[in-house]
Short mmCIF file of C-alpha atoms and ligand atoms in Angstrom, two decimals:
data_model
loop_
_atom_site.label_atom_id
_atom_site.label_comp_id
_atom_site.label_asym_id
_atom_site.label_seq_id
_atom_site.Cartn_x
_atom_site.Cartn_y
_atom_site.Cartn_z
CA MET Z 17 43.44 204.08 93.40
CA LYS Z 18 43.36 206.65 90.60
CA THR Z 19 43.16 205.14 87.12
CA ILE Z 20 42.82 206.50 83.59
CA PHE Z 21 39.07 206.02 83.97
CA ASP Z 22 39.01 208.83 86.57
CA ILE Z 23 40.47 211.37 84.16
CA ASN Z 24 39.14 213.05 81.02
CA PHE Z 25 42.12 213.32 78.69
CA LYS Z 26 40.57 215.81 76.25
CA ASP Z 27 43.36 218.08 74.94
CA LYS Z 28 45.81 216.50 77.38
CA LYS Z 29 49.10 214.85 76.53
CA ALA Z 30 49.37 211.53 78.35
CA LEU Z 31 52.92 210.33 78.96
CA ILE Z 32 52.53 206.58 79.34
CA ARG Z 33 55.20 204.16 80.61
CA VAL Z 34 54.40 200.95 78.76
CA ASP Z 35 56.23 197.64 78.67
CA PHE Z 36 57.03 197.19 74.98
CA ASN Z 37 60.03 195.00 75.75
CA VAL Z 38 58.95 192.50 73.09
CA PRO Z 39 60.98 189.69 71.48
CA LEU Z 40 62.36 190.42 67.98
CA ASP Z 41 63.65 187.96 65.37
CA ALA Z 42 66.87 188.31 63.33
CA ASN Z 43 65.09 190.69 60.94
CA PHE Z 44 63.85 192.83 63.86
CA LYS Z 45 60.25 191.69 63.43
CA VAL Z 46 58.14 191.36 66.56
CA THR Z 47 57.58 187.65 67.28
CA ASP Z 48 55.17 188.06 70.21
CA ALA Z 49 53.09 191.23 70.45
CA THR Z 50 51.22 190.32 73.65
CA ARG Z 51 52.71 193.24 75.59
CA ILE Z 52 51.72 195.75 72.91
CA GLU Z 53 48.20 194.35 72.76
CA ALA Z 54 48.02 194.56 76.55
CA ALA Z 55 48.57 198.34 76.47
CA LYS Z 56 45.88 198.97 73.83
CA PRO Z 57 42.91 199.54 76.19
CA THR Z 58 44.76 202.38 77.94
CA ILE Z 59 45.82 204.04 74.70
CA ASP Z 60 42.34 203.63 73.17
CA LYS Z 61 40.64 205.31 76.15
CA ILE Z 62 42.94 208.34 76.02
CA ILE Z 63 42.56 208.74 72.25
CA GLU Z 64 38.76 208.35 72.52
CA ASP Z 65 38.71 211.11 75.15
CA GLY Z 66 40.38 213.42 72.63
CA GLY Z 67 43.84 213.32 74.18
CA SER Z 68 47.22 212.52 72.67
CA VAL Z 69 49.60 209.76 73.68
CA ILE Z 70 53.36 209.69 74.24
CA LEU Z 71 54.64 206.17 74.76
CA MET Z 72 57.90 205.39 76.53
CA SER Z 73 59.46 201.97 77.07
CA HIS Z 74 62.70 200.06 77.28
CA LEU Z 75 63.69 197.30 74.87
CA GLY Z 76 66.29 194.72 75.86
CA ARG Z 77 69.45 195.54 77.73
CA PRO Z 78 71.45 197.93 75.51
CA LYS Z 79 74.73 199.37 76.71
CA GLY Z 80 74.34 202.94 75.52
CA VAL Z 81 72.84 203.83 72.12
CA ASP Z 82 72.60 200.68 69.98
CA SER Z 83 70.40 200.55 66.86
CA GLN Z 84 69.76 196.84 67.45
CA PHE Z 85 67.65 197.84 70.41
CA SER Z 86 65.87 200.76 68.73
CA LEU Z 87 62.14 200.97 69.31
CA GLN Z 88 61.93 202.10 65.67
CA HIS Z 89 61.76 198.36 64.88
CA ILE Z 90 58.36 198.02 66.50
CA VAL Z 91 56.64 201.17 65.17
CA SER Z 92 54.76 199.37 62.39
CA THR Z 93 53.56 196.62 64.75
CA VAL Z 94 52.34 199.17 67.32
CA SER Z 95 50.56 201.08 64.56
CA GLU Z 96 48.94 197.90 63.22
CA ILE Z 97 47.68 196.87 66.66
CA LEU Z 98 46.35 200.32 67.53
CA GLY Z 99 44.89 200.86 64.06
CA LEU Z 100 46.38 204.37 63.99
CA PRO Z 101 49.56 206.01 62.66
CA VAL Z 102 52.41 206.11 65.18
CA GLN Z 103 55.09 208.82 65.07
CA PHE Z 104 58.59 208.06 66.30
CA ALA Z 105 61.07 210.32 68.11
CA SER Z 106 64.67 209.19 67.73
CA ASN Z 107 65.47 210.28 71.28
CA CYS Z 108 63.48 210.08 74.50
CA ILE Z 109 64.67 213.42 75.88
CA GLY Z 110 66.15 216.65 74.46
CA ASP Z 111 65.03 218.78 71.51
CA VAL Z 112 63.96 215.86 69.30
CA ALA Z 113 61.57 214.49 71.90
CA GLN Z 114 60.47 217.92 73.09
CA ASN Z 115 59.59 219.15 69.57
CA ALA Z 116 57.78 215.95 68.66
CA ALA Z 117 55.77 216.09 71.89
CA SER Z 118 54.95 219.81 71.50
CA ASN Z 119 53.69 219.29 67.95
CA LEU Z 120 51.50 216.35 68.91
CA LYS Z 121 47.79 217.01 68.29
CA SER Z 122 44.75 215.40 69.89
CA GLY Z 123 44.29 211.87 68.62
CA GLU Z 124 47.96 211.46 67.72
CA ILE Z 125 50.45 208.92 69.09
CA LEU Z 126 54.19 209.31 69.55
CA LEU Z 127 56.63 206.55 70.51
CA LEU Z 128 59.91 207.63 72.11
CA GLU Z 129 63.26 205.92 71.54
CA ASN Z 130 64.49 203.29 74.03
CA LEU Z 131 64.75 204.74 77.56
CA ARG Z 132 67.67 202.44 78.35
CA PHE Z 133 69.91 204.18 75.81
CA TYR Z 134 70.55 206.30 78.90
CA ASN Z 135 72.11 204.71 82.02
CA GLU Z 136 70.14 207.31 83.95
CA GLU Z 137 66.95 205.33 83.36
CA GLU Z 138 67.89 202.29 85.43
CA ALA Z 139 69.83 204.46 87.90
CA GLY Z 140 66.58 206.29 88.69
CA ASP Z 141 68.19 209.65 87.90
CA VAL Z 142 66.00 212.56 88.98
CA ASP Z 143 67.30 214.97 86.34
CA PHE Z 144 66.62 212.46 83.56
CA ALA Z 145 63.14 211.82 84.98
CA SER Z 146 62.45 215.57 85.03
CA LYS Z 147 63.38 215.82 81.34
CA LEU Z 148 60.95 213.00 80.50
CA ALA Z 149 58.31 214.62 82.67
CA LYS Z 150 58.38 217.82 80.58
CA LEU Z 151 56.89 215.92 77.65
CA GLY Z 152 53.41 215.27 79.04
CA ASP Z 153 50.57 216.72 81.14
CA VAL Z 154 49.55 213.48 82.84
CA TYR Z 155 51.78 210.54 83.79
CA VAL Z 156 50.27 207.10 83.32
CA ASN Z 157 52.05 203.94 84.48
CA ASP Z 158 50.83 200.89 82.57
CA ALA Z 159 53.98 198.77 82.79
CA PHE Z 160 53.44 196.02 85.35
CA GLY Z 161 56.53 194.13 84.14
CA THR Z 162 58.80 196.90 85.46
CA ALA Z 163 56.69 198.11 88.41
CA HIS Z 164 59.10 196.42 90.84
CA ARG Z 165 61.96 198.61 89.61
CA SER Z 166 62.79 202.06 90.93
CA HIS Z 167 63.73 203.39 87.50
CA ALA Z 168 63.39 206.98 86.27
CA SER Z 169 60.39 206.31 84.02
CA THR Z 170 58.62 203.82 86.29
CA THR Z 171 58.90 205.47 89.69
CA ILE Z 172 61.03 208.63 90.00
CA ILE Z 173 59.09 210.50 87.33
CA ALA Z 174 55.84 210.33 89.33
CA GLN Z 175 57.01 213.09 91.72
CA PHE Z 176 56.73 215.60 88.85
CA PHE Z 177 53.01 214.89 88.52
CA PRO Z 178 51.71 215.20 92.10
CA GLN Z 179 48.11 215.78 90.96
CA ASN Z 180 48.28 214.25 87.50
CA LYS Z 181 49.40 210.65 87.79
CA CYS Z 182 47.40 207.46 87.52
CA PHE Z 183 47.41 203.75 86.74
CA GLY Z 184 46.75 202.53 83.23
CA ALA Z 185 44.07 199.90 82.60
CA LEU Z 186 46.53 197.02 82.52
CA LEU Z 187 48.36 197.88 85.72
CA ALA Z 188 45.04 198.52 87.47
CA LYS Z 189 43.78 195.10 86.37
CA GLU Z 190 46.96 193.40 87.60
CA ILE Z 191 46.61 195.01 91.03
CA GLU Z 192 42.91 194.25 91.22
CA SER Z 193 43.46 190.59 90.27
CA LEU Z 194 46.20 190.10 92.85
CA ASN Z 195 44.05 191.75 95.49
CA LYS Z 196 41.28 189.29 94.66
CA VAL Z 197 43.68 186.58 95.76
CA LEU Z 198 45.62 188.28 98.56
CA LYS Z 199 43.05 190.59 100.13
CA ASN Z 200 39.40 190.14 99.21
CA SER Z 201 39.50 186.46 98.38
CA GLN Z 202 36.57 184.09 98.43
CA LYS Z 203 37.35 180.97 100.45
CA PRO Z 204 38.59 178.31 100.12
CA VAL Z 205 41.74 179.77 98.64
CA THR Z 206 44.33 177.46 97.07
CA ALA Z 207 47.83 178.34 95.95
CA VAL Z 208 49.66 175.99 93.62
CA LEU Z 209 53.39 176.53 93.78
CA GLY Z 210 55.57 174.54 91.43
CA GLY Z 211 58.84 175.14 89.63
CA SER Z 212 62.32 173.97 90.32
CA LYS Z 213 63.57 175.40 93.60
CA VAL Z 214 62.31 176.03 97.12
CA SER Z 215 64.89 178.79 97.55
CA SER Z 216 63.36 181.01 94.84
CA LYS Z 217 59.82 180.63 96.23
CA ILE Z 218 60.44 180.65 99.95
CA THR Z 219 59.41 184.26 100.59
CA VAL Z 220 56.28 183.73 98.49
CA ILE Z 221 55.39 180.59 100.45
CA GLU Z 222 55.88 182.33 103.80
CA ASN Z 223 53.77 185.35 102.83
CA ILE Z 224 51.04 183.28 101.20
CA LEU Z 225 50.58 180.98 104.21
CA ASP Z 226 48.59 183.74 105.88
CA LYS Z 227 46.19 184.04 102.96
CA VAL Z 228 45.39 180.50 101.82
CA ASP Z 229 43.51 177.44 103.03
CA HIS Z 230 45.35 174.96 100.80
CA MET Z 231 48.80 174.96 99.32
CA ILE Z 232 49.77 172.50 96.63
CA ILE Z 233 53.54 172.14 96.36
CA GLY Z 234 54.77 170.49 93.18
CA GLY Z 235 57.56 170.44 90.62
CA GLY Z 236 61.18 170.13 91.66
CA MET Z 237 60.45 171.66 95.10
CA THR Z 238 58.64 168.45 96.04
CA PHE Z 239 61.82 166.51 96.64
CA THR Z 240 63.36 168.84 99.19
CA PHE Z 241 60.20 168.34 101.27
CA VAL Z 242 60.07 164.58 100.73
CA LYS Z 243 63.75 164.10 101.64
CA ALA Z 244 63.34 166.29 104.72
CA LEU Z 245 60.48 163.99 105.77
CA GLY Z 246 62.73 160.96 105.44
CA GLY Z 247 61.82 159.73 101.95
CA SER Z 248 64.22 158.31 99.34
CA ILE Z 249 64.25 160.59 96.31
CA GLY Z 250 66.87 158.88 94.10
CA ASN Z 251 68.49 161.40 91.76
CA SER Z 252 65.65 163.94 91.95
CA ILE Z 253 66.53 167.62 92.17
CA CYS Z 254 66.91 168.67 95.81
CA GLU Z 255 68.29 171.57 97.83
CA ASP Z 256 69.84 169.81 100.81
CA ASP Z 257 70.49 173.04 102.70
CA LYS Z 258 66.77 173.89 102.50
CA GLN Z 259 65.49 170.75 104.22
CA GLU Z 260 65.20 172.38 107.63
CA LEU Z 261 63.35 175.27 105.99
CA ALA Z 262 60.95 172.81 104.35
CA LEU Z 263 60.14 171.29 107.74
CA GLU Z 264 59.67 174.77 109.18
CA ILE Z 265 57.17 175.56 106.40
CA LEU Z 266 55.24 172.41 107.25
CA ARG Z 267 55.20 173.36 110.95
CA LEU Z 268 54.05 176.91 110.16
CA ALA Z 269 51.34 175.62 107.85
CA LYS Z 270 49.98 173.39 110.61
CA GLN Z 271 50.00 176.32 113.01
CA LYS Z 272 48.12 178.49 110.53
CA ASN Z 273 45.69 175.74 109.63
CA VAL Z 274 46.82 175.56 106.02
CA GLN Z 275 46.56 172.15 104.40
CA ILE Z 276 49.68 171.30 102.42
CA HIS Z 277 49.39 168.89 99.51
CA ILE Z 278 52.57 167.31 98.13
CA PRO Z 279 52.67 164.72 95.33
CA VAL Z 280 52.33 161.16 96.63
CA ASP Z 281 53.53 159.58 93.39
CA VAL Z 282 55.70 160.77 90.51
CA VAL Z 283 56.70 159.94 86.98
CA ALA Z 284 60.31 158.93 87.51
CA ALA Z 285 62.88 158.79 84.70
CA ASN Z 286 66.31 157.16 84.47
CA ALA Z 287 67.75 160.32 82.87
CA PHE Z 288 66.86 164.01 82.50
CA ALA Z 289 65.72 163.48 78.90
CA ASN Z 290 62.42 163.24 77.07
CA ASP Z 291 63.25 159.77 75.73
CA ALA Z 292 64.37 158.38 79.10
CA GLN Z 293 62.71 155.24 80.47
CA THR Z 294 59.91 156.07 82.89
CA GLN Z 295 57.92 154.46 85.69
CA ILE Z 296 55.33 155.64 88.18
CA VAL Z 297 56.68 155.35 91.70
CA ASP Z 298 55.82 156.29 95.27
CA VAL Z 299 57.37 159.72 95.92
CA LYS Z 300 59.03 158.40 99.10
CA ASN Z 301 60.60 155.40 97.35
CA ILE Z 302 62.30 156.62 94.20
CA PRO Z 303 64.96 154.07 93.23
CA ASP Z 304 68.62 155.08 93.00
CA GLY Z 305 69.48 156.37 89.54
CA TRP Z 306 65.90 157.58 88.91
CA GLN Z 307 64.51 161.10 89.25
CA GLY Z 308 60.98 162.46 89.63
CA LEU Z 309 60.14 164.71 86.69
CA ASP Z 310 56.34 165.00 86.87
CA ALA Z 311 53.41 164.43 89.23
CA GLY Z 312 51.89 160.95 89.11
CA PRO Z 313 48.22 159.94 88.65
CA LYS Z 314 47.31 159.60 92.36
CA SER Z 315 48.79 163.03 93.09
CA LEU Z 316 46.82 164.56 90.24
CA GLU Z 317 43.60 163.00 91.52
CA ASN Z 318 44.26 164.53 94.96
CA PHE Z 319 45.05 167.93 93.43
CA ARG Z 320 41.91 167.75 91.31
CA LYS Z 321 39.70 167.42 94.41
CA VAL Z 322 41.37 170.38 96.11
CA ILE Z 323 41.18 172.60 93.02
CA LEU Z 324 37.53 171.82 92.30
CA GLU Z 325 36.55 172.72 95.86
CA SER Z 326 38.39 176.06 95.69
CA LYS Z 327 36.77 179.43 95.06
CA THR Z 328 40.08 181.26 94.55
CA ILE Z 329 43.13 179.73 92.89
CA LEU Z 330 46.61 181.10 92.43
CA TRP Z 331 49.00 179.21 90.17
CA ASN Z 332 52.71 179.83 89.99
CA GLY Z 333 55.16 177.33 88.58
CA PRO Z 334 54.79 174.06 86.60
CA LEU Z 335 54.18 170.66 88.24
CA GLY Z 336 56.88 168.98 86.18
CA VAL Z 337 59.43 169.46 83.45
CA PHE Z 338 56.71 170.61 81.05
CA GLU Z 339 59.24 171.61 78.37
CA MET Z 340 59.64 167.86 77.69
CA GLU Z 341 56.51 166.31 76.22
CA ASN Z 342 56.74 163.15 78.33
CA PHE Z 343 56.78 165.14 81.58
CA ALA Z 344 54.17 167.77 80.70
CA ASN Z 345 51.09 165.78 81.70
CA GLY Z 346 50.92 167.00 85.32
CA THR Z 347 51.09 170.64 84.29
CA ILE Z 348 48.50 170.10 81.53
CA GLN Z 349 46.13 168.26 83.88
CA LEU Z 350 46.52 170.97 86.49
CA GLY Z 351 45.61 173.53 83.81
CA ASN Z 352 42.51 171.45 83.02
CA PHE Z 353 41.45 171.31 86.68
CA ILE Z 354 41.88 175.07 87.12
CA ALA Z 355 40.01 175.71 83.86
CA GLU Z 356 37.14 173.53 85.11
CA ALA Z 357 37.05 175.28 88.50
CA THR Z 358 37.08 178.65 86.73
CA GLN Z 359 34.17 177.60 84.55
CA ASN Z 360 32.31 176.64 87.76
CA GLY Z 361 32.80 180.18 89.08
CA ALA Z 362 36.17 180.19 90.85
CA PHE Z 363 38.57 183.09 90.37
CA SER Z 364 41.92 181.92 88.98
CA LEU Z 365 45.11 183.90 88.64
CA VAL Z 366 48.18 182.56 86.87
CA GLY Z 367 51.49 184.34 87.05
CA GLY Z 368 55.24 184.09 87.17
CA GLY Z 369 57.29 183.40 84.03
CA ASP Z 370 57.14 179.66 83.48
CA SER Z 371 53.51 179.04 84.38
CA VAL Z 372 52.45 181.76 81.94
CA ALA Z 373 54.58 180.09 79.26
CA ALA Z 374 52.92 176.74 80.07
CA VAL Z 375 49.43 178.26 80.05
CA LYS Z 376 50.06 179.77 76.62
CA GLN Z 377 51.76 176.68 75.22
CA PHE Z 378 48.88 174.41 76.21
CA GLY Z 379 46.09 176.84 75.25
CA PHE Z 380 44.68 177.66 78.70
CA GLU Z 381 45.03 181.42 78.38
CA ASP Z 382 41.34 182.13 77.84
CA LYS Z 383 40.24 179.60 80.44
CA MET Z 384 41.83 181.34 83.42
CA SER Z 385 40.26 184.41 85.05
CA TYR Z 386 43.48 186.37 84.71
CA VAL Z 387 46.96 185.69 83.37
CA SER Z 388 49.49 188.14 84.76
CA THR Z 389 51.89 189.92 82.39
CA GLY Z 390 54.68 190.47 84.91
CA GLY Z 391 56.86 187.60 86.16
CA GLY Z 392 59.21 189.26 88.65
CA ALA Z 393 56.72 191.97 89.58
CA MET Z 394 54.02 189.42 90.33
CA LEU Z 395 56.36 187.33 92.48
CA GLU Z 396 57.39 190.39 94.48
CA MET Z 397 53.74 191.27 95.11
CA LEU Z 398 53.13 187.69 96.24
CA GLU Z 399 56.09 188.12 98.59
CA GLY Z 400 54.13 190.94 100.19
CA LYS Z 401 56.36 193.73 98.88
CA ILE Z 402 55.00 197.10 97.91
CA LEU Z 403 56.26 197.73 94.39
CA PRO Z 404 57.94 201.14 93.94
CA GLY Z 405 56.14 201.82 90.65
CA ILE Z 406 52.79 201.27 92.34
CA ALA Z 407 53.71 203.16 95.52
CA ALA Z 408 54.79 206.18 93.44
CA ILE Z 409 51.30 206.53 91.96
CA LEU Z 410 49.53 205.98 95.30
CA ASP Z 411 51.74 208.57 97.09
P1 AMP H 85 60.71 178.14 88.24
O1 AMP H 85 61.46 179.04 87.33
O2 AMP H 85 61.27 178.02 89.61
O3 AMP H 85 59.21 178.40 88.23
O4 AMP H 85 60.93 176.67 87.66
C1 AMP H 85 60.45 176.29 86.41
C2 AMP H 85 61.24 175.13 85.95
O5 AMP H 85 61.12 174.06 86.87
C3 AMP H 85 60.79 174.57 84.62
O6 AMP H 85 61.77 174.84 83.67
C4 AMP H 85 60.64 173.10 84.87
O7 AMP H 85 61.21 172.31 83.87
C5 AMP H 85 61.38 172.88 86.17
N1 AMP H 85 60.89 171.71 86.91
C6 AMP H 85 59.64 171.40 87.25
N2 AMP H 85 59.57 170.20 87.85
C7 AMP H 85 60.83 169.71 87.90
C8 AMP H 85 61.41 168.51 88.40
N3 AMP H 85 60.66 167.57 88.97
N4 AMP H 85 62.74 168.35 88.25
C9 AMP H 85 63.47 169.30 87.68
N5 AMP H 85 62.99 170.48 87.20
C10 AMP H 85 61.68 170.68 87.31
#
């Protein structure tokens, strides 16, 4: 796996695909700069080598050129975070981009305008990719968030740099962390899969069954399993057409010697609302009119034991409706258990949109071994897919 650390960038122009798709407020100020900060190590290394940096990214989902989605809005934030001036090219291809790139000197940084101002970007257009490719000497992919897309700047462009392409520090770290769970894991390995639906996690569950010793299934998915096993789940969320699949997962797990842990009790509510009445009930006996919205105390005690015995932990998806304060306890406790296991030496990886949001919201970010930056990309890797953006560099 070739990374930026295998290349000396002195006097080279590095064309880096970053993921600067950051949220902006009504005044076009960056409200969360995590993704920009995440790209800093790669940029720093290239500048320290004596190279120059050309940054390309998308922002939002513009339909054609639209100043609302201009990357000009983020120039000052990027400059602040990098501690260096950042030049801006008002187009990502053509004379404007070409001249700006040609004039770039060692130690200088150029940010190109939004790649998605051109439909050709998402279409994976080869001609568009070749125009981008002319701007740099080395292609670096550091955008994990879009690595599962076959876009011009994430995948197609790599063919123009057969000898001069590599992974950035962030993307390399993402791959390495996932491999620590999926390939070179220390046993016992535990996957915690929560969230709302079985249907969106099914491929992950099937792929992961070959890699783990324990699987904790929580969140809304719980009830499809419990109903399939004959329990009464009241008004809890359930995918009736996935019951057979749930039973099949349980059969497969047994065959593969994977221990499945499902909540035994839940915090049930008489409405889907934070101020609803609540009671702790047996997961198999939820009264009519009530719905399970969080894991109960006995379940959490069981999960705690499993987590603390694990050497490798993967966490995707909340254990309850964590957005509502009264149903956040399970997710917070789970975060505490994983933090404790991590402190005791386990490797923990958190990924997939909502769990990352929960980890940040409850302050666990620095207590996990690694928090992935790519929701969809991470899920696809967990599904066992080879991401096109990664394959293009390995080719
Ligand atoms: P996902 O996007 O599949 O990871 O699902 C995340 C969502 O699942 C969050 O918004 C949670 O509020 C929701 N969720 C977790 N547990 C439950 C539950 N018991 N009932 C309904 N929704 C849930």
